[in-house]
PDB file of C-alpha atoms and ligand atoms in Angstrom:
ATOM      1  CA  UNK A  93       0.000   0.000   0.000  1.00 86.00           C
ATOM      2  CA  UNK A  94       0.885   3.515  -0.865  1.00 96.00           C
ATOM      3  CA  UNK A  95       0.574   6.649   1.648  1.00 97.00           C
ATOM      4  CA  UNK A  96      -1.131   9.383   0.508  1.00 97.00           C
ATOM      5  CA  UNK A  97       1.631  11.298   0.710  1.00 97.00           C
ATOM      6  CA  UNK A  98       3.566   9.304  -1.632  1.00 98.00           C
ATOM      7  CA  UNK A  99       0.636   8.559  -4.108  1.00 98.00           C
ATOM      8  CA  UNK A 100      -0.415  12.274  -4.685  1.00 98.00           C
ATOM      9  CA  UNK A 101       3.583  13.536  -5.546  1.00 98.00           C
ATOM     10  CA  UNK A 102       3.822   9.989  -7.963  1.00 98.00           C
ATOM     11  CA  UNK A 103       0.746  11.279  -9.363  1.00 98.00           C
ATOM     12  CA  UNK A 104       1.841  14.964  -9.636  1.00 98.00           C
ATOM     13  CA  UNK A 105       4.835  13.519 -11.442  1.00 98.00           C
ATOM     14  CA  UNK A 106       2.996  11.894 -14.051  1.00 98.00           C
ATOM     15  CA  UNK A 107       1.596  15.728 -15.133  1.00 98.00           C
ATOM     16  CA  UNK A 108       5.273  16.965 -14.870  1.00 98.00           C
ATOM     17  CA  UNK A 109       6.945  14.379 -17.083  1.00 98.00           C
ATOM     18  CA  UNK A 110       3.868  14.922 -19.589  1.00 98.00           C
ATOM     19  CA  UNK A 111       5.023  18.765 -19.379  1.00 98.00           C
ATOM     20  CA  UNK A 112       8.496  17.749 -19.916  1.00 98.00           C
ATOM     21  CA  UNK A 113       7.413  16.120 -23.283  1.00 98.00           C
ATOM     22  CA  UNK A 114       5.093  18.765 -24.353  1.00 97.00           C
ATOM     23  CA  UNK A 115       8.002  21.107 -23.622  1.00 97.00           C
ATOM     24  CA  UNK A 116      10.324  19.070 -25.409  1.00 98.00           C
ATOM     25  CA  UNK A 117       7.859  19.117 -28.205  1.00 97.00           C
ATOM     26  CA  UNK A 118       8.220  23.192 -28.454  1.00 97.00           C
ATOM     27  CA  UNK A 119      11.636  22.892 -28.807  1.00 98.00           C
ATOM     28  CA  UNK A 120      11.098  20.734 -31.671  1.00 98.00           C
ATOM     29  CA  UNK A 121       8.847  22.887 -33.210  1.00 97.00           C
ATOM     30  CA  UNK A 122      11.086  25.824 -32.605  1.00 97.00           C
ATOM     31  CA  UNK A 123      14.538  24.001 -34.379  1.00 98.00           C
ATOM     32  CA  UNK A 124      12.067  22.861 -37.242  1.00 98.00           C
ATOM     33  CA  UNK A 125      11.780  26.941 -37.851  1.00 97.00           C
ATOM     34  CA  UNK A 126      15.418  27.441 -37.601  1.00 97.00           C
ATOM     35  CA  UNK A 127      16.181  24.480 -40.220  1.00 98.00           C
ATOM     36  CA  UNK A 128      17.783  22.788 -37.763  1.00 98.00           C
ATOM     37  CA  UNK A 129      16.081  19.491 -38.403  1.00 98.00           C
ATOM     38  CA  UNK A 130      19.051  17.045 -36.276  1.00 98.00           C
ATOM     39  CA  UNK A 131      18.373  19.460 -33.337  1.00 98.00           C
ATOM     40  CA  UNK A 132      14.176  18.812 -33.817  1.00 98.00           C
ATOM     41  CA  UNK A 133      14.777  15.322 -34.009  1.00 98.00           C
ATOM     42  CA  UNK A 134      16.862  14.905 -31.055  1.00 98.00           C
ATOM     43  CA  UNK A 135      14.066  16.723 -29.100  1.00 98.00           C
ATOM     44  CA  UNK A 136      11.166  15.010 -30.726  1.00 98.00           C
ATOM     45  CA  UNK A 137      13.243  12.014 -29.400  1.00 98.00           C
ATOM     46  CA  UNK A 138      13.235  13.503 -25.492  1.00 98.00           C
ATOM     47  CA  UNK A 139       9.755  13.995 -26.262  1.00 98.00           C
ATOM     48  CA  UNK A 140       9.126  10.451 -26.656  1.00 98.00           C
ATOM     49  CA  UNK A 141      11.309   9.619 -23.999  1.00 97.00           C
ATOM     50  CA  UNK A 142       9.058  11.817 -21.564  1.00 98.00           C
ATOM     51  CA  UNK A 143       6.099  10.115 -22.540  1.00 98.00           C
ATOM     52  CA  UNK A 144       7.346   6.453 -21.453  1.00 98.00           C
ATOM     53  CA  UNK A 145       8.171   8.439 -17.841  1.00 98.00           C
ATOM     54  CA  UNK A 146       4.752   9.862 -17.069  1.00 98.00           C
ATOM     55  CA  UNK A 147       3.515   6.257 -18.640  1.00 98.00           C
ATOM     56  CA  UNK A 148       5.544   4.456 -16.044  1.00 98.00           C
ATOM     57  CA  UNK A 149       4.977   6.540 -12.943  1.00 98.00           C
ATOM     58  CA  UNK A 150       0.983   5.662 -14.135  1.00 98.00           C
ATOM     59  CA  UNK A 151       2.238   1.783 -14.690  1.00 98.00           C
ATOM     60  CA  UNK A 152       3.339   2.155 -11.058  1.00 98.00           C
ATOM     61  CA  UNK A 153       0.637   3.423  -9.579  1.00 98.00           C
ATOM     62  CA  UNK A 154      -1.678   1.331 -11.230  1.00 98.00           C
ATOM     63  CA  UNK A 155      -0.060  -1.859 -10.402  1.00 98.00           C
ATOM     64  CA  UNK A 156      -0.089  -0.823  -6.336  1.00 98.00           C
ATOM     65  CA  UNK A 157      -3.920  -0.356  -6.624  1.00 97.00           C
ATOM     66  CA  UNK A 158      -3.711   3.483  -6.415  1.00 97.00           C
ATOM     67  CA  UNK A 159      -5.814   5.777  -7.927  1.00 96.00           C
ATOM     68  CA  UNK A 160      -4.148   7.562 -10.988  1.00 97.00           C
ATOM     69  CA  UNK A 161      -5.691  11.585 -11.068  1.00 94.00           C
ATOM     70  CA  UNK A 162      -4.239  13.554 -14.580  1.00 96.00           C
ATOM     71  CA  UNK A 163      -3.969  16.745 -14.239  1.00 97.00           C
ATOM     72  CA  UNK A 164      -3.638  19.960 -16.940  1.00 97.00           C
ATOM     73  CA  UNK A 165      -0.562  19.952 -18.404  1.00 97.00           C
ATOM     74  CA  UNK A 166       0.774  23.515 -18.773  1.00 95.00           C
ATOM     75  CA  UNK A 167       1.590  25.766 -21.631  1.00 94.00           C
ATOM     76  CA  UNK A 168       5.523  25.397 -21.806  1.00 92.00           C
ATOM     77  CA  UNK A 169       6.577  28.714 -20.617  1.00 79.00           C
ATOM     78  CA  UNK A 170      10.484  28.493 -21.997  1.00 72.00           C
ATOM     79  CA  UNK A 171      10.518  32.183 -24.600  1.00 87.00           C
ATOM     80  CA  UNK A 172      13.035  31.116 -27.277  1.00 95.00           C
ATOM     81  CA  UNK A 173      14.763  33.695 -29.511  1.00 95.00           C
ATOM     82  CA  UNK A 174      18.402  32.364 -29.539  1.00 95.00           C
ATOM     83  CA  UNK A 175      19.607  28.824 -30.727  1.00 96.00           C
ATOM     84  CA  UNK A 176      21.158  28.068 -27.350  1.00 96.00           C
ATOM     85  CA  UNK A 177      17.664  28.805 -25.523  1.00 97.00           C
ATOM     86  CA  UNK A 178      16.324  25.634 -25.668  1.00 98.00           C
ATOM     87  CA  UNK A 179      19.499  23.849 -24.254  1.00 98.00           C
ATOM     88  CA  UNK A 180      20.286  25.829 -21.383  1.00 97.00           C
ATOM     89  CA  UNK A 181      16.024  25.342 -20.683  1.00 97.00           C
ATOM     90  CA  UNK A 182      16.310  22.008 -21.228  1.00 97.00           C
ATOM     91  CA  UNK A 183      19.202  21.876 -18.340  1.00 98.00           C
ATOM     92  CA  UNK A 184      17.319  23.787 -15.704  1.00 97.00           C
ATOM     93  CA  UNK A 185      14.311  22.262 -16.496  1.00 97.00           C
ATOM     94  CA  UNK A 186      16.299  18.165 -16.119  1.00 98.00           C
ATOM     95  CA  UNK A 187      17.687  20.009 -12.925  1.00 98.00           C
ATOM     96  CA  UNK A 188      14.088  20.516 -11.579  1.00 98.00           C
ATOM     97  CA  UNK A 189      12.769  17.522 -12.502  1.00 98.00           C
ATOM     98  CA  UNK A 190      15.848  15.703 -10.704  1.00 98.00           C
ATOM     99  CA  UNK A 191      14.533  17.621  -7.541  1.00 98.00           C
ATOM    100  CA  UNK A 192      11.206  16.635  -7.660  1.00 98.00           C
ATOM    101  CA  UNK A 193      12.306  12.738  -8.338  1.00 98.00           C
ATOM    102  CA  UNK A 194      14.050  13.563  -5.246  1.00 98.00           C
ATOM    103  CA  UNK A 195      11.495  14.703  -3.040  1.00 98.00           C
ATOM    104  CA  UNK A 196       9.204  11.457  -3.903  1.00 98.00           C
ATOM    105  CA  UNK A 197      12.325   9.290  -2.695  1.00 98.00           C
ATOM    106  CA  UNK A 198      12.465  11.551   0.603  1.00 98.00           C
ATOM    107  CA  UNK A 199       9.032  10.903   1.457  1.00 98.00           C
ATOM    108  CA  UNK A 200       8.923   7.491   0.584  1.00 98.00           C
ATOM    109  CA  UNK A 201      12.069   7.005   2.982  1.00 98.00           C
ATOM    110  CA  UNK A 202      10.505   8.873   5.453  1.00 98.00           C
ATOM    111  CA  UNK A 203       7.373   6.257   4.571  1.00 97.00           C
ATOM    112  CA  UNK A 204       9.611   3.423   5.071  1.00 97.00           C
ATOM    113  CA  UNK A 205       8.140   2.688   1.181  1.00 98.00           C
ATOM    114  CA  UNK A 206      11.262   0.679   0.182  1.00 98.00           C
ATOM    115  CA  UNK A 207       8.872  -0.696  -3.357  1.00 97.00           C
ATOM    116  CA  UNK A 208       8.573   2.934  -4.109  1.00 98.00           C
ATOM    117  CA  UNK A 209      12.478   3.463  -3.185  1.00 98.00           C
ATOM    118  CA  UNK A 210      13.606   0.594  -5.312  1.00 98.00           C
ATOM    119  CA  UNK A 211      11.639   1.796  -8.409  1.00 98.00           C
ATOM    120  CA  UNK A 212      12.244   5.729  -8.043  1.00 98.00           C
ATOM    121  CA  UNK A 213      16.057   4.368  -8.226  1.00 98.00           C
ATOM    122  CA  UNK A 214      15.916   3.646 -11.939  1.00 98.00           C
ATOM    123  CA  UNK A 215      15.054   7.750 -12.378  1.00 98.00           C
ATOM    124  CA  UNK A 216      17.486   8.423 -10.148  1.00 98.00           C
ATOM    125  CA  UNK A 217      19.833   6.935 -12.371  1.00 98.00           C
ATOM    126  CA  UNK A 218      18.102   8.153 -15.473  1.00 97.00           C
ATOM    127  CA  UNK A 219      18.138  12.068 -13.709  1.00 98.00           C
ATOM    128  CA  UNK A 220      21.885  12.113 -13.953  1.00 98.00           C
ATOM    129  CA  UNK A 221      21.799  10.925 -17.449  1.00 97.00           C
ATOM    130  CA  UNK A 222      19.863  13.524 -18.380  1.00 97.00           C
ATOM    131  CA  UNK A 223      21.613  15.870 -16.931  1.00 98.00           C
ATOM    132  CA  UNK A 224      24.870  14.842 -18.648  1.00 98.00           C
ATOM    133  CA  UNK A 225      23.526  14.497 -22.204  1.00 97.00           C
ATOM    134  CA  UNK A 226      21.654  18.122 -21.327  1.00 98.00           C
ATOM    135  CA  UNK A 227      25.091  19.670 -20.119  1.00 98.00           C
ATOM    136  CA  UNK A 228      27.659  17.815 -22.905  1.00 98.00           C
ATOM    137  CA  UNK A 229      24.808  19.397 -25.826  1.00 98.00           C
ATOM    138  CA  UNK A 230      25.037  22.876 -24.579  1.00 98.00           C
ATOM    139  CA  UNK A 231      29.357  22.428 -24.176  1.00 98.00           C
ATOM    140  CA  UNK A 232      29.087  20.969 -28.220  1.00 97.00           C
ATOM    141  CA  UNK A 233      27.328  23.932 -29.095  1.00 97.00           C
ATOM    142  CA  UNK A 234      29.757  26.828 -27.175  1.00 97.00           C
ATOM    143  CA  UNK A 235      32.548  24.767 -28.744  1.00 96.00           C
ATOM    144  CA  UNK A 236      31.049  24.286 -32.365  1.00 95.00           C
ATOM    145  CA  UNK A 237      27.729  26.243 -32.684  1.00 94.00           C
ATOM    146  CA  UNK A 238      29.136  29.425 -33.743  1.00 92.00           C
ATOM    147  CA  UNK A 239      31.071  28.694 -36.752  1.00 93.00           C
ATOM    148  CA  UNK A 240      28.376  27.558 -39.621  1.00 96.00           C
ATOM    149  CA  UNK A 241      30.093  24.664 -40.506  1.00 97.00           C
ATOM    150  CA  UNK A 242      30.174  23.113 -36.643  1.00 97.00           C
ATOM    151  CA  UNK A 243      26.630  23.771 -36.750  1.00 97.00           C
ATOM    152  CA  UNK A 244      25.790  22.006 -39.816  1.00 98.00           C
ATOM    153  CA  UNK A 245      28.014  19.034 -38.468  1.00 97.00           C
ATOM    154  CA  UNK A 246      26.426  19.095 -34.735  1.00 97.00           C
ATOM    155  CA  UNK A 247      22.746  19.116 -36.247  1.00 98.00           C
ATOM    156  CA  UNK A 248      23.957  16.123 -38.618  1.00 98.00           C
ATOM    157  CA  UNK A 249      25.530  14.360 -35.064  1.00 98.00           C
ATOM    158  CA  UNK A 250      22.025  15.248 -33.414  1.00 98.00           C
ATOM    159  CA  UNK A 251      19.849  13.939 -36.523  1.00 98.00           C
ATOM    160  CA  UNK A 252      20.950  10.426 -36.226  1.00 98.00           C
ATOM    161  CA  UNK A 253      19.050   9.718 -32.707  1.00 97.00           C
ATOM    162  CA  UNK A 254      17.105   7.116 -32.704  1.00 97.00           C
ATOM    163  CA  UNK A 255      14.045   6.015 -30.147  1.00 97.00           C
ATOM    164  CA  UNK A 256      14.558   3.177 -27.825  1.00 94.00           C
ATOM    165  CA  UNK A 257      12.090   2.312 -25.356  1.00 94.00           C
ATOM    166  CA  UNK A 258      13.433   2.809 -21.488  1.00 94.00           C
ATOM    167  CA  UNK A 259      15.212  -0.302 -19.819  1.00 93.00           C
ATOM    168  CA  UNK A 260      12.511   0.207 -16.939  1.00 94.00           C
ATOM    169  CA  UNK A 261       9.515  -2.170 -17.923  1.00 89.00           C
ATOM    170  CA  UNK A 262       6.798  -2.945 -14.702  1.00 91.00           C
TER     171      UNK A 262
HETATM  172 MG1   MG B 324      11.707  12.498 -17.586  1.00 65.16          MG
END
């Protein structure tokens, strides 16, 4: 059994990882206007990756009998003018999310909810892989992004991810 404590901030998390695809989805949109089609596709790509997250926190919840509430997703408030804007969002937005994966593991430890410890640990791991891939994108582009030619390159580099589904399955 879950606590309410622990079911309402798995359930809030479900809306925020839907928010971090939607978001994701913007800065698609927005590198699809700039021609930068390897840079839409690598976010179209986190976009899908978001998805599977809010689908698993819902797995979760649904497999421990508790109720699943969704929530409005909000309008993703990141204002993008500069090429660079969507990766330095992207960062403090994988930062945030990291905290709130880490408040759910407080409370569950607080709890004594070692199920819920044991399958927040996956996003733990998955947090600080985010973080790195968010970080190294925004280092390419200071190092290449300027020069046209670095740019063409990086956006070629970026173009070639491909969807996998997460390792997580429940
Ligand atoms: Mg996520």
């Amino acid at each position: 059994m879950l606590t309410e404590k622990v079911s309402q901030l798995l359930n809030d998390q479900i809306t925020k990882e839907f928010y971090s695809a939607y978001l994701y989805l913007g800065f698609s949109n927005f590198y699809v206007e700039q021609g930068l089609n390897g840079f839409a596709n690598w976010y179209q790509v986190q976009a899908q990756e978001e998805w599977d997250h809010a689908m698993l926190f819902l797995q979760y919840l649904r497999n421990n009998d508790a109720k699943v509430t969704l929530k409005a997703i909000g309008k993703p408030s990141a204002a993008l003018k500069d090429n660079k804007d969507p990766l330095n969002a992207a960062l403090a937005h994988e930062q945030y999310v990291t905290s709130s994966i880490h408040a759910i593991y407080e409370a569950a430890v607080e709890e004594k909810d070692y199920r819920t410890m044991q399958f927040l640990d996956w996003f733990v791991k998955e947090q600080g892989e985010e973080e790195a891939n968010a970080t190294d994108l925004i280092k390419k582009m200071e190092l290449f992004g300027s020069d046209a030619k670095g740019l063409y390159m990086l956006d070629q580099e970026l173009g070639a991810r491909t969807y996998t589904a997460p390792s997580l399955t429940l």
